[in-house]
Short mmCIF file of N, CA and C in Angstrom, two decimals:
data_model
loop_
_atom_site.label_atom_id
_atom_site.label_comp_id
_atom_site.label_asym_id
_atom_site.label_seq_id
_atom_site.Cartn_x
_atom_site.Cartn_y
_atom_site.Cartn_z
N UNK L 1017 114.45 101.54 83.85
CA UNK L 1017 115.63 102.38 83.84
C UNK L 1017 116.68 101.78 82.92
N UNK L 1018 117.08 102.41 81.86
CA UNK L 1018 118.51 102.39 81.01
C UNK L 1018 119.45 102.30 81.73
N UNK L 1019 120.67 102.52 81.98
CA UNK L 1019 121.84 102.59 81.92
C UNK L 1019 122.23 103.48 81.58
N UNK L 1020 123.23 104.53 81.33
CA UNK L 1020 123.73 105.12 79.70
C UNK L 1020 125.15 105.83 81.03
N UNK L 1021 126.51 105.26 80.20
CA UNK L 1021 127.94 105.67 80.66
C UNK L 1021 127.88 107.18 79.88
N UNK L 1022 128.01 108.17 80.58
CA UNK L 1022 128.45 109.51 80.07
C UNK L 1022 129.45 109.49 79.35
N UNK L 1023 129.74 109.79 77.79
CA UNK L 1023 130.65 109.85 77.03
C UNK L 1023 132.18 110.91 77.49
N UNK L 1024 131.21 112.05 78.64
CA UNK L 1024 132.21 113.00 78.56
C UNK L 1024 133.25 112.55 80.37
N UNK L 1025 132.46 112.06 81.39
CA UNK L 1025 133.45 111.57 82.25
C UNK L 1025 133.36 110.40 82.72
N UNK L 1026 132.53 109.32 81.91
CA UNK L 1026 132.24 107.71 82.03
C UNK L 1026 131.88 107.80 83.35
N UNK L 1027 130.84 108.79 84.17
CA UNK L 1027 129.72 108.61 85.65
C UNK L 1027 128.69 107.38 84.73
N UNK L 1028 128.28 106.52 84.99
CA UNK L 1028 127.01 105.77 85.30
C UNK L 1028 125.87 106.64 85.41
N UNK L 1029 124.69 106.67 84.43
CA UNK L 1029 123.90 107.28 84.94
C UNK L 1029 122.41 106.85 84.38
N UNK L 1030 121.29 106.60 85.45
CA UNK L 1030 119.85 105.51 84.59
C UNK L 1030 119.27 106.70 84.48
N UNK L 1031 118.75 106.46 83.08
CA UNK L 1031 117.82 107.05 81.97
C UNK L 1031 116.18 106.24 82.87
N UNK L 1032 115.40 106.98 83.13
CA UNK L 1032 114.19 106.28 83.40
C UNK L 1032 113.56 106.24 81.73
N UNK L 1033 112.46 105.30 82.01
CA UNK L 1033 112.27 105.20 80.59
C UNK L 1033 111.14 106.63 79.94
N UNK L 1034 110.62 107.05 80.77
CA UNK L 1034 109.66 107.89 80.49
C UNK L 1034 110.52 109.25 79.78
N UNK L 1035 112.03 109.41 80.39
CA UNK L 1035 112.68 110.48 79.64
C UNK L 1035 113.28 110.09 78.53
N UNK L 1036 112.84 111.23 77.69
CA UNK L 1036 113.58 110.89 76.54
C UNK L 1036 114.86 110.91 75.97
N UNK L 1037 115.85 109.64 76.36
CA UNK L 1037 117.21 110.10 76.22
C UNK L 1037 118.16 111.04 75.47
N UNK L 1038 117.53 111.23 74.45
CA UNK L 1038 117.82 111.69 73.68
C UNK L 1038 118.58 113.88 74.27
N UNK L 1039 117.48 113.66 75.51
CA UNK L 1039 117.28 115.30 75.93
C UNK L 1039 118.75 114.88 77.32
N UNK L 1040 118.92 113.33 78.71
CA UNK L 1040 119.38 113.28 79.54
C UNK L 1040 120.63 114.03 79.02
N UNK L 1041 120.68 114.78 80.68
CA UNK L 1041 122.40 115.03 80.69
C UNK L 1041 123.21 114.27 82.05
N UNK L 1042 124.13 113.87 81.79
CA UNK L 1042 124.87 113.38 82.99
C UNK L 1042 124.71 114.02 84.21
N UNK L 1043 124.55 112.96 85.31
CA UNK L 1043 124.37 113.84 86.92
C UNK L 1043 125.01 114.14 87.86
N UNK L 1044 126.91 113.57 86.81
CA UNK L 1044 127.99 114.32 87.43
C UNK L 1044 128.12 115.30 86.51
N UNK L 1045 128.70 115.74 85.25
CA UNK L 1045 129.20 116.24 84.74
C UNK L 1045 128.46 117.55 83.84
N UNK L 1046 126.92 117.00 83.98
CA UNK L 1046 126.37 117.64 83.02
C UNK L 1046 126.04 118.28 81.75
N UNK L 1047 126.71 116.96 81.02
CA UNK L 1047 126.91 116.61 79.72
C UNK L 1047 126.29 116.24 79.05
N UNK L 1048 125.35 116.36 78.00
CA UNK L 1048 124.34 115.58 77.10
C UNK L 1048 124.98 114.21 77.32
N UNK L 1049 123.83 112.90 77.49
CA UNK L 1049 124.62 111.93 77.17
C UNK L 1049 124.42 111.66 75.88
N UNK L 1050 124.03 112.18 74.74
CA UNK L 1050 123.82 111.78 73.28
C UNK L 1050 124.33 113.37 72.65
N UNK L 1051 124.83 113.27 71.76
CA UNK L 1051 125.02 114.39 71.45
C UNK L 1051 124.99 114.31 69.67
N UNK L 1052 124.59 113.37 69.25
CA UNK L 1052 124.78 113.08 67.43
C UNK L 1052 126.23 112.65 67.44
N UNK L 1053 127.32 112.67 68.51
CA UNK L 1053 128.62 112.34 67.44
C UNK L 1053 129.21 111.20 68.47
N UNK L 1054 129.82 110.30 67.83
CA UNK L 1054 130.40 108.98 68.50
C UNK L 1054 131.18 109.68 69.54
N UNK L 1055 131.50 108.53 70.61
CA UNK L 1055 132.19 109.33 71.92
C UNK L 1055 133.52 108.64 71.56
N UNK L 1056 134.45 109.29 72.28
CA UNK L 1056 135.89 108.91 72.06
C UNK L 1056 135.88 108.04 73.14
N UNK L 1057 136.09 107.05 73.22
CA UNK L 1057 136.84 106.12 74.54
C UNK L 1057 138.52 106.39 74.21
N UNK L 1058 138.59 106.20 75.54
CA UNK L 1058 139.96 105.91 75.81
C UNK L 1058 140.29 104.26 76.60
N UNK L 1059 141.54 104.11 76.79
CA UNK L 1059 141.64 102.97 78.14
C UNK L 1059 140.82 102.77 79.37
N UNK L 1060 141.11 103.78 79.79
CA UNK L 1060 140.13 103.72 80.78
C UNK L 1060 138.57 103.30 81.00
N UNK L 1061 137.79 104.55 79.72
CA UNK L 1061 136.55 104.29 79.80
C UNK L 1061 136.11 102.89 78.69
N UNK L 1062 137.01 102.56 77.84
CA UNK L 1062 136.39 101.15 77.36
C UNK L 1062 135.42 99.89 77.91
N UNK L 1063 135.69 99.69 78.88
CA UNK L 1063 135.39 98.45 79.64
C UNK L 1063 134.21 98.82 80.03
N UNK L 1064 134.98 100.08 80.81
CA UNK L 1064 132.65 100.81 81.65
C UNK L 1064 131.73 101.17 80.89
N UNK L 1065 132.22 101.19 79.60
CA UNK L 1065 131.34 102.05 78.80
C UNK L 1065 130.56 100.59 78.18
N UNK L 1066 131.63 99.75 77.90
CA UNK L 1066 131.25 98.38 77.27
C UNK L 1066 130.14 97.75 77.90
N UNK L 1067 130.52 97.61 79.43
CA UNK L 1067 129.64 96.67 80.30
C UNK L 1067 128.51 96.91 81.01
N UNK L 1068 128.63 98.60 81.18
CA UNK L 1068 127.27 99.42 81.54
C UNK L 1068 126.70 100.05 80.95
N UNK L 1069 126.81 100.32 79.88
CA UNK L 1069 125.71 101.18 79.02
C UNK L 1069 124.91 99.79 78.65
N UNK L 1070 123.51 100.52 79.04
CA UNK L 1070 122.45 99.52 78.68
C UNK L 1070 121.78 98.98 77.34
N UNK L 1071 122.24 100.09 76.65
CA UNK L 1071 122.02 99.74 75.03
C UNK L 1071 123.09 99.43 74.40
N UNK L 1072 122.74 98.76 73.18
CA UNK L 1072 123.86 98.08 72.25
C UNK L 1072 124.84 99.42 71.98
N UNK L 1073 126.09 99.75 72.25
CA UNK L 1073 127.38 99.90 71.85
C UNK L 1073 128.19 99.71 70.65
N UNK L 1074 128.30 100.53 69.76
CA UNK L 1074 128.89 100.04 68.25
C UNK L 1074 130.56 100.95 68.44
N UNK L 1075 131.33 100.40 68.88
CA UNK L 1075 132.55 100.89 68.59
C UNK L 1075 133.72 100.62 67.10
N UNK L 1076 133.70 101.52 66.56
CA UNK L 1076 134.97 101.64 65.59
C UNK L 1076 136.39 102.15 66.48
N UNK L 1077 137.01 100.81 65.64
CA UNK L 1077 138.57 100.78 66.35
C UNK L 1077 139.38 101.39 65.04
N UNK L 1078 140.24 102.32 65.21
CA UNK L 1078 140.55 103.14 64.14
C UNK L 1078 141.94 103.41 64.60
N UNK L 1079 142.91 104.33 63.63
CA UNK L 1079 144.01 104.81 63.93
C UNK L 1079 144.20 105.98 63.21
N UNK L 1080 145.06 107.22 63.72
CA UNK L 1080 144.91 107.98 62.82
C UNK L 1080 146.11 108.35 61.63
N UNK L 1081 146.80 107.30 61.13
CA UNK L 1081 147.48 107.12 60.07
C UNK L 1081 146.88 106.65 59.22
N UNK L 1082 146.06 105.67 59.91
CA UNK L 1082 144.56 105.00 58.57
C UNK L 1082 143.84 105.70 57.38
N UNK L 1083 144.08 105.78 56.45
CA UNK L 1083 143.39 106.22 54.97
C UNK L 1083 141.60 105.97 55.36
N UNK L 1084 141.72 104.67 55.16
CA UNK L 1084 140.15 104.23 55.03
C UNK L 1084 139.55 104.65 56.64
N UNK L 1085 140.34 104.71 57.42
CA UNK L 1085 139.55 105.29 58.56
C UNK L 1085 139.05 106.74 58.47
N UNK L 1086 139.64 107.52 58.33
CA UNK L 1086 139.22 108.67 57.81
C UNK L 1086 138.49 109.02 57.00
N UNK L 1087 138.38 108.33 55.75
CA UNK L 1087 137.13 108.58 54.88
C UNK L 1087 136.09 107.70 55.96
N UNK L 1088 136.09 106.92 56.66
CA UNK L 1088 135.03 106.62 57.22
C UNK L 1088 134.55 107.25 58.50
N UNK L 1089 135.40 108.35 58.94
CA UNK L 1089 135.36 109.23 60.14
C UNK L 1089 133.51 109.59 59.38
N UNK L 1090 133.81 110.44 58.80
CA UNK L 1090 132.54 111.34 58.71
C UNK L 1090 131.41 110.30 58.41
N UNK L 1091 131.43 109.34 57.97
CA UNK L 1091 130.04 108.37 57.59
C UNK L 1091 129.36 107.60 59.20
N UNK L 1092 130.28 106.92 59.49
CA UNK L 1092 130.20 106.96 61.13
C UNK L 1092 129.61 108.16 61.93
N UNK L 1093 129.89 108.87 61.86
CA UNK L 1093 129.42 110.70 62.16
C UNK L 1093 127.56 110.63 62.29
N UNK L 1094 127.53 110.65 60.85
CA UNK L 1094 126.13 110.68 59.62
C UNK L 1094 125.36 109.52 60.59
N UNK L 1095 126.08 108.11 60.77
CA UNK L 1095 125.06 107.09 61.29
C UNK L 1095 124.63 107.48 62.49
N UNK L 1096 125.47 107.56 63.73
CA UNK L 1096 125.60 107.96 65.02
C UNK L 1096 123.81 109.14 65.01
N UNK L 1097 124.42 110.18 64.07
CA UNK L 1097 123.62 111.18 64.04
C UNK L 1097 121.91 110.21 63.95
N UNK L 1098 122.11 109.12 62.94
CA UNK L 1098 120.99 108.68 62.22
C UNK L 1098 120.26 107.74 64.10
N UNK L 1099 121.35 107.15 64.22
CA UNK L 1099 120.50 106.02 65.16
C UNK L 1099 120.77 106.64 66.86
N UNK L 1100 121.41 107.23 67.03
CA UNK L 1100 121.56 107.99 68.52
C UNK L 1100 120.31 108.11 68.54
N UNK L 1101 119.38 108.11 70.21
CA UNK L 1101 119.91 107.41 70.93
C UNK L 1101 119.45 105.76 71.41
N UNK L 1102 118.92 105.32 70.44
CA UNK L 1102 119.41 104.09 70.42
C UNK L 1102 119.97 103.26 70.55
N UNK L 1103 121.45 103.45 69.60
CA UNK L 1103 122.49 103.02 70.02
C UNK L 1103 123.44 103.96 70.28
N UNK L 1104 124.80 103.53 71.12
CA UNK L 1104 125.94 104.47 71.47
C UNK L 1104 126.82 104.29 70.33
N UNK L 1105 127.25 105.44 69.49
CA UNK L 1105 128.01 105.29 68.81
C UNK L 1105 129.22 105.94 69.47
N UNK L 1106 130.64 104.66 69.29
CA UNK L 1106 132.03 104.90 69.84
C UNK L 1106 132.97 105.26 69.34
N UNK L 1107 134.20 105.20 69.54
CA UNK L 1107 135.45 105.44 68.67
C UNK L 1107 136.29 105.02 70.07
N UNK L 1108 137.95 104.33 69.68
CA UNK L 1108 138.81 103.58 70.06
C UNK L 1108 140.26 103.81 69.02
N UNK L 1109 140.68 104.79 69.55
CA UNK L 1109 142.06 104.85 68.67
C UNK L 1109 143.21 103.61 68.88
N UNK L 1110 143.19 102.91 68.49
CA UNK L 1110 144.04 101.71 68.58
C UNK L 1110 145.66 101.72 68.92
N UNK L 1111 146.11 103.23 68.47
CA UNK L 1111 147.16 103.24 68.87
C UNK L 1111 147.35 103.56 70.36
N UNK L 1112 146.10 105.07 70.91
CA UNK L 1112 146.27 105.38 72.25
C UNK L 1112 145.87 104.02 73.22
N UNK L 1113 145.35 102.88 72.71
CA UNK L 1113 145.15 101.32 73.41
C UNK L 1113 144.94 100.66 73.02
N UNK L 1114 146.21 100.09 72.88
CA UNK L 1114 146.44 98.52 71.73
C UNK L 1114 146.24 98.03 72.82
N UNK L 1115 146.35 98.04 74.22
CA UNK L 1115 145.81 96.62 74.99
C UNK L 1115 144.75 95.97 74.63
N UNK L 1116 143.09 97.27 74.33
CA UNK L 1116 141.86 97.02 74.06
C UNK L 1116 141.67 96.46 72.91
N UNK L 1117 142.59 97.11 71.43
CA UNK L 1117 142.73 96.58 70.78
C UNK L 1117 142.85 95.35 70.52
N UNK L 1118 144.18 94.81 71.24
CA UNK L 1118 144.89 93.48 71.42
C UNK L 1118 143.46 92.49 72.06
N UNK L 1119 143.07 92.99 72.82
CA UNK L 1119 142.07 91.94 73.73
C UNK L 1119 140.90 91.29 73.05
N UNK L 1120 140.28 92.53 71.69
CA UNK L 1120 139.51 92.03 71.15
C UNK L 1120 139.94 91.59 69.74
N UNK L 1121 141.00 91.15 69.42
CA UNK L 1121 141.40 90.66 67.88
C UNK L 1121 141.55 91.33 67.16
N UNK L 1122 141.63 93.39 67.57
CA UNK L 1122 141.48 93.85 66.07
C UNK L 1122 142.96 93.42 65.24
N UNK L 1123 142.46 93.06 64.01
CA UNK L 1123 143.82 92.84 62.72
C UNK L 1123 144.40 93.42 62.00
N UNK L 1124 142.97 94.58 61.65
CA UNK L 1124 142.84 95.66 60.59
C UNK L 1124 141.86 96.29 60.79
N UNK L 1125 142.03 97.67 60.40
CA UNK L 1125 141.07 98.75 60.63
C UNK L 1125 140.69 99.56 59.61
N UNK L 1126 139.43 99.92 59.32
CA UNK L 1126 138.86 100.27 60.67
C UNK L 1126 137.89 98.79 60.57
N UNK L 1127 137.47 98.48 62.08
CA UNK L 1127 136.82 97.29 62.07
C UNK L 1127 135.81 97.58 63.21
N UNK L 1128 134.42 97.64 63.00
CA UNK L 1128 133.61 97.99 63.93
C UNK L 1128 133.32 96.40 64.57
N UNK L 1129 133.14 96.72 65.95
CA UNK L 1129 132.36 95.65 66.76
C UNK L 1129 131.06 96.18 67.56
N UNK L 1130 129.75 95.52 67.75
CA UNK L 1130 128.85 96.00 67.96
C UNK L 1130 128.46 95.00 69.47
N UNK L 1131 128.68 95.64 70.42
CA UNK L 1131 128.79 95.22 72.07
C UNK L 1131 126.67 95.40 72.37
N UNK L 1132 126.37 94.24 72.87
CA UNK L 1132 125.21 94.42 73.78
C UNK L 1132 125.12 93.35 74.92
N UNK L 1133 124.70 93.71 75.73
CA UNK L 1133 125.33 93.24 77.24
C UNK L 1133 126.05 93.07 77.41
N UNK L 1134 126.97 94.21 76.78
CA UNK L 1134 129.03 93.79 77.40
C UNK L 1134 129.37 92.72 76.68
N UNK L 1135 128.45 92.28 75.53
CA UNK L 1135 129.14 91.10 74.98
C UNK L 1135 129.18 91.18 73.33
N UNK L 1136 130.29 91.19 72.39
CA UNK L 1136 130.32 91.17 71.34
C UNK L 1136 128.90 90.74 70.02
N UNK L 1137 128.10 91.05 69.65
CA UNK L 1137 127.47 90.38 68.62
C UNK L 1137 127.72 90.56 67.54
N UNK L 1138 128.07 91.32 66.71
CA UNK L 1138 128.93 91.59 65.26
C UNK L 1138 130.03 92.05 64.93
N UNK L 1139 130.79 92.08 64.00
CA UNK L 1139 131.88 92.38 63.75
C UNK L 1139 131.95 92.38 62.08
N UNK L 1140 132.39 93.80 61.70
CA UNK L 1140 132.90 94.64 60.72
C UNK L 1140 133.84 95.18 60.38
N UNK L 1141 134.86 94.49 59.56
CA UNK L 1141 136.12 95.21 59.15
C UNK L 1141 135.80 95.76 57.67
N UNK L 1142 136.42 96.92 57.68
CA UNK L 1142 136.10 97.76 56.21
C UNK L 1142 135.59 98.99 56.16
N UNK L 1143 135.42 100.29 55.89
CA UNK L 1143 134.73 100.81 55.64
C UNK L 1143 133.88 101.04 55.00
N UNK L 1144 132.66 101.74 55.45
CA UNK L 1144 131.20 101.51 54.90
C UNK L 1144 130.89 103.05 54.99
N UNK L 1145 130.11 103.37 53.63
CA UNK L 1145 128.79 104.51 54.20
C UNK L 1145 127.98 104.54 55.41
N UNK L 1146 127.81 105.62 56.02
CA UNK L 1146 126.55 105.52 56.72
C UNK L 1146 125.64 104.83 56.57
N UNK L 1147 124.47 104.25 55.33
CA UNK L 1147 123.64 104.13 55.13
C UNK L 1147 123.56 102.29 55.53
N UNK L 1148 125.02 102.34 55.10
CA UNK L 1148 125.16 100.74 55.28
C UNK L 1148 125.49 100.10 56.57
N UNK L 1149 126.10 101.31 57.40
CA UNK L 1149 126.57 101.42 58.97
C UNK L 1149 125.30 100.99 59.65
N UNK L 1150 123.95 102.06 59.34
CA UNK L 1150 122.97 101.33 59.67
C UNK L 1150 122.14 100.31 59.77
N UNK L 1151 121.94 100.32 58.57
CA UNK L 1151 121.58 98.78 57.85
C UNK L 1151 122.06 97.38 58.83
N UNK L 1152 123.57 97.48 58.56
CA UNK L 1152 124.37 96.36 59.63
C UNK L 1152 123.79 96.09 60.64
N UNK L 1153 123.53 97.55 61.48
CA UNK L 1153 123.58 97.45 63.20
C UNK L 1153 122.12 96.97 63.15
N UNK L 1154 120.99 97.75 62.42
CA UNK L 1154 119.45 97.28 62.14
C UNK L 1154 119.53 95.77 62.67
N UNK L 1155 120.34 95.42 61.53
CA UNK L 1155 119.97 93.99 61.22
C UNK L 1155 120.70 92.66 62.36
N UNK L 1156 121.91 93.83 62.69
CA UNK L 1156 122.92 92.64 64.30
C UNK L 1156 121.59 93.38 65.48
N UNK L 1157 120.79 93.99 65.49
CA UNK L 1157 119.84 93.90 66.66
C UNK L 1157 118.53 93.57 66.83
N UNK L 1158 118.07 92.70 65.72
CA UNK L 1158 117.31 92.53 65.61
C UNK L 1158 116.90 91.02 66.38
N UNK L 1159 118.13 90.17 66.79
CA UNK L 1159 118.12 88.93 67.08
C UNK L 1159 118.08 88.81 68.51
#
Protein backbone atom coordinates (compact mmCIF):
# COMPACT_ATOMS: atom_id res chain seq x y z
CA UNK A 1 0.00 0.00 0.00
CA UNK A 2 1.15 3.72 -1.09
CA UNK A 3 0.15 6.46 0.76
CA UNK A 4 -1.04 9.32 -1.54
CA UNK A 5 -2.46 12.89 0.50
CA UNK A 6 -5.47 14.02 -1.75
CA UNK A 7 -4.42 17.22 -3.42
CA UNK A 8 -8.04 18.44 -3.29
CA UNK A 9 -8.88 18.03 0.75
CA UNK A 10 -5.36 16.57 2.12
CA UNK A 11 -7.73 12.99 3.48
CA UNK A 12 -4.85 10.31 3.66
CA UNK A 13 -5.61 7.75 1.44
CA UNK A 14 -3.50 3.95 0.55
CA UNK A 15 -3.22 3.25 -3.02
CA UNK A 16 -2.92 -0.71 -2.89
CA UNK A 17 -0.34 -1.54 -5.22
CA UNK A 18 -2.29 -3.60 -7.67
CA UNK A 19 -4.37 -0.21 -8.53
CA UNK A 20 -3.21 1.82 -10.78
CA UNK A 21 -2.76 5.19 -9.25
CA UNK A 22 -2.86 6.89 -11.79
CA UNK A 23 -7.03 5.96 -12.14
CA UNK A 24 -7.42 6.31 -7.53
CA UNK A 25 -9.83 8.84 -6.41
CA UNK A 26 -9.88 10.07 -2.86
CA UNK A 27 -12.25 8.18 -0.27
CA UNK A 28 -13.32 11.37 1.24
CA UNK A 29 -13.67 13.72 -1.35
CA UNK A 30 -13.67 11.92 -4.47
CA UNK A 31 -11.14 13.54 -6.27
CA UNK A 32 -8.63 12.04 -8.72
CA UNK A 33 -5.61 11.86 -6.67
CA UNK A 34 -3.37 12.56 -9.88
CA UNK A 35 -4.77 14.65 -12.18
CA UNK A 36 -1.55 15.79 -14.69
CA UNK A 37 -1.34 19.24 -12.85
CA UNK A 38 0.77 20.10 -9.62
CA UNK A 39 -1.49 20.50 -6.50
CA UNK A 40 -1.61 23.80 -4.78
CA UNK A 41 -0.63 23.43 -1.07
CA UNK A 42 -1.44 25.80 1.19
CA UNK A 43 -0.33 26.14 5.13
CA UNK A 44 -2.18 23.84 6.21
CA UNK A 45 -1.77 20.98 3.80
CA UNK A 46 2.18 21.39 3.50
CA UNK A 47 3.39 19.31 6.27
CA UNK A 48 0.64 16.31 5.56
CA UNK A 49 1.21 16.31 2.23
CA UNK A 50 5.12 16.39 2.92
CA UNK A 51 5.18 13.58 5.52
CA UNK A 52 2.45 11.24 4.16
CA UNK A 53 2.44 10.95 0.73
CA UNK A 54 4.37 7.89 0.09
CA UNK A 55 6.12 8.89 -2.99
CA UNK A 56 8.78 11.44 -3.57
CA UNK A 57 7.06 15.04 -3.49
CA UNK A 58 8.64 17.80 -5.75
CA UNK A 59 7.36 21.13 -4.56
CA UNK A 60 8.02 24.56 -6.34
CA UNK A 61 7.96 27.49 -3.94
CA UNK A 62 6.90 30.42 -6.11
CA UNK A 63 5.22 33.86 -5.83
CA UNK A 64 3.01 35.46 -7.98
CA UNK A 65 4.89 38.77 -8.68
CA UNK A 66 7.77 36.41 -9.84
CA UNK A 67 8.74 36.82 -13.68
CA UNK A 68 10.74 33.60 -13.83
CA UNK A 69 8.07 31.83 -11.89
CA UNK A 70 5.64 32.20 -14.34
CA UNK A 71 7.45 31.37 -17.33
CA UNK A 72 8.13 28.33 -15.32
CA UNK A 73 4.36 27.83 -14.29
CA UNK A 74 3.62 26.01 -17.55
CA UNK A 75 6.99 23.80 -17.82
CA UNK A 76 6.33 22.45 -14.31
CA UNK A 77 2.71 21.78 -15.74
CA UNK A 78 4.40 19.70 -18.93
CA UNK A 79 6.69 17.69 -16.19
CA UNK A 80 3.95 16.88 -13.57
CA UNK A 81 1.95 15.79 -16.74
CA UNK A 82 5.30 13.77 -17.84
CA UNK A 83 6.08 11.92 -14.39
CA UNK A 84 2.55 11.85 -12.43
CA UNK A 85 1.97 9.36 -10.90
CA UNK A 86 5.11 8.71 -9.76
CA UNK A 87 5.89 11.58 -8.35
CA UNK A 88 3.54 14.37 -6.69
CA UNK A 89 4.00 17.36 -8.38
CA UNK A 90 3.37 20.63 -5.86
CA UNK A 91 3.15 24.28 -5.75
CA UNK A 92 3.64 26.64 -2.45
CA UNK A 93 2.94 30.29 -2.95
CA UNK A 94 5.44 31.79 -0.65
CA UNK A 95 3.65 34.73 -0.04
CA UNK A 96 0.18 32.88 1.11
CA UNK A 97 3.14 30.96 3.68
CA UNK A 98 6.25 32.46 4.33
CA UNK A 99 6.24 30.43 7.58
CA UNK A 100 6.80 27.19 5.17
CA UNK A 101 8.79 29.18 3.20
CA UNK A 102 10.85 30.57 6.11
CA UNK A 103 11.26 26.94 7.62
CA UNK A 104 12.79 25.56 4.62
CA UNK A 105 15.46 28.37 3.54
CA UNK A 106 13.68 29.49 0.52
CA UNK A 107 16.02 32.78 -0.65
CA UNK A 108 14.84 33.01 -4.10
CA UNK A 109 12.39 31.71 -6.34
CA UNK A 110 11.32 29.84 -7.93
CA UNK A 111 13.33 27.10 -6.09
CA UNK A 112 12.12 23.53 -6.23
CA UNK A 113 12.78 21.05 -3.32
CA UNK A 114 12.24 17.40 -3.90
CA UNK A 115 10.77 15.72 -0.36
CA UNK A 116 10.95 11.70 0.01
CA UNK A 117 10.14 10.37 3.33
CA UNK A 118 9.20 13.78 4.56
CA UNK A 119 12.71 14.48 4.13
CA UNK A 120 14.42 16.95 1.75
CA UNK A 121 16.81 15.26 -1.01
CA UNK A 122 17.36 17.99 -3.66
CA UNK A 123 17.16 21.37 -4.11
CA UNK A 124 16.70 23.70 -7.23
CA UNK A 125 16.69 27.32 -7.52
CA UNK A 126 16.06 28.69 -11.10
CA UNK A 127 13.91 27.99 -13.64
CA UNK A 128 14.08 25.11 -15.90
CA UNK A 129 12.15 23.49 -18.90
CA UNK A 130 10.23 20.59 -18.33
CA UNK A 131 12.55 18.36 -19.93
CA UNK A 132 15.18 19.31 -17.49
CA UNK A 133 12.54 19.31 -14.47
CA UNK A 134 12.64 15.72 -15.25
CA UNK A 135 15.90 14.84 -15.85
CA UNK A 136 16.72 16.46 -12.18
CA UNK A 137 14.03 14.51 -10.30
CA UNK A 138 15.17 11.09 -12.59
CA UNK A 139 18.38 11.55 -11.39
CA UNK A 140 17.61 12.95 -7.22
CA UNK A 141 15.66 9.37 -7.22
CA UNK A 142 17.63 7.28 -8.27
CA UNK A 143 19.84 7.07 -4.97
Amino acid sequence: MTDIVCPACAAVNRVPPEKPASEARCGKCHQPLFSGTPAELTAGSFDRTIARTGIPVLVDFWAAWCGPCKMMAPEFRKAAQAMEPAVRFAKLDTEAAPQQAAAHGIRSIPTMILFKDGKEVARQSGAMPAGQIVQWVREATRG
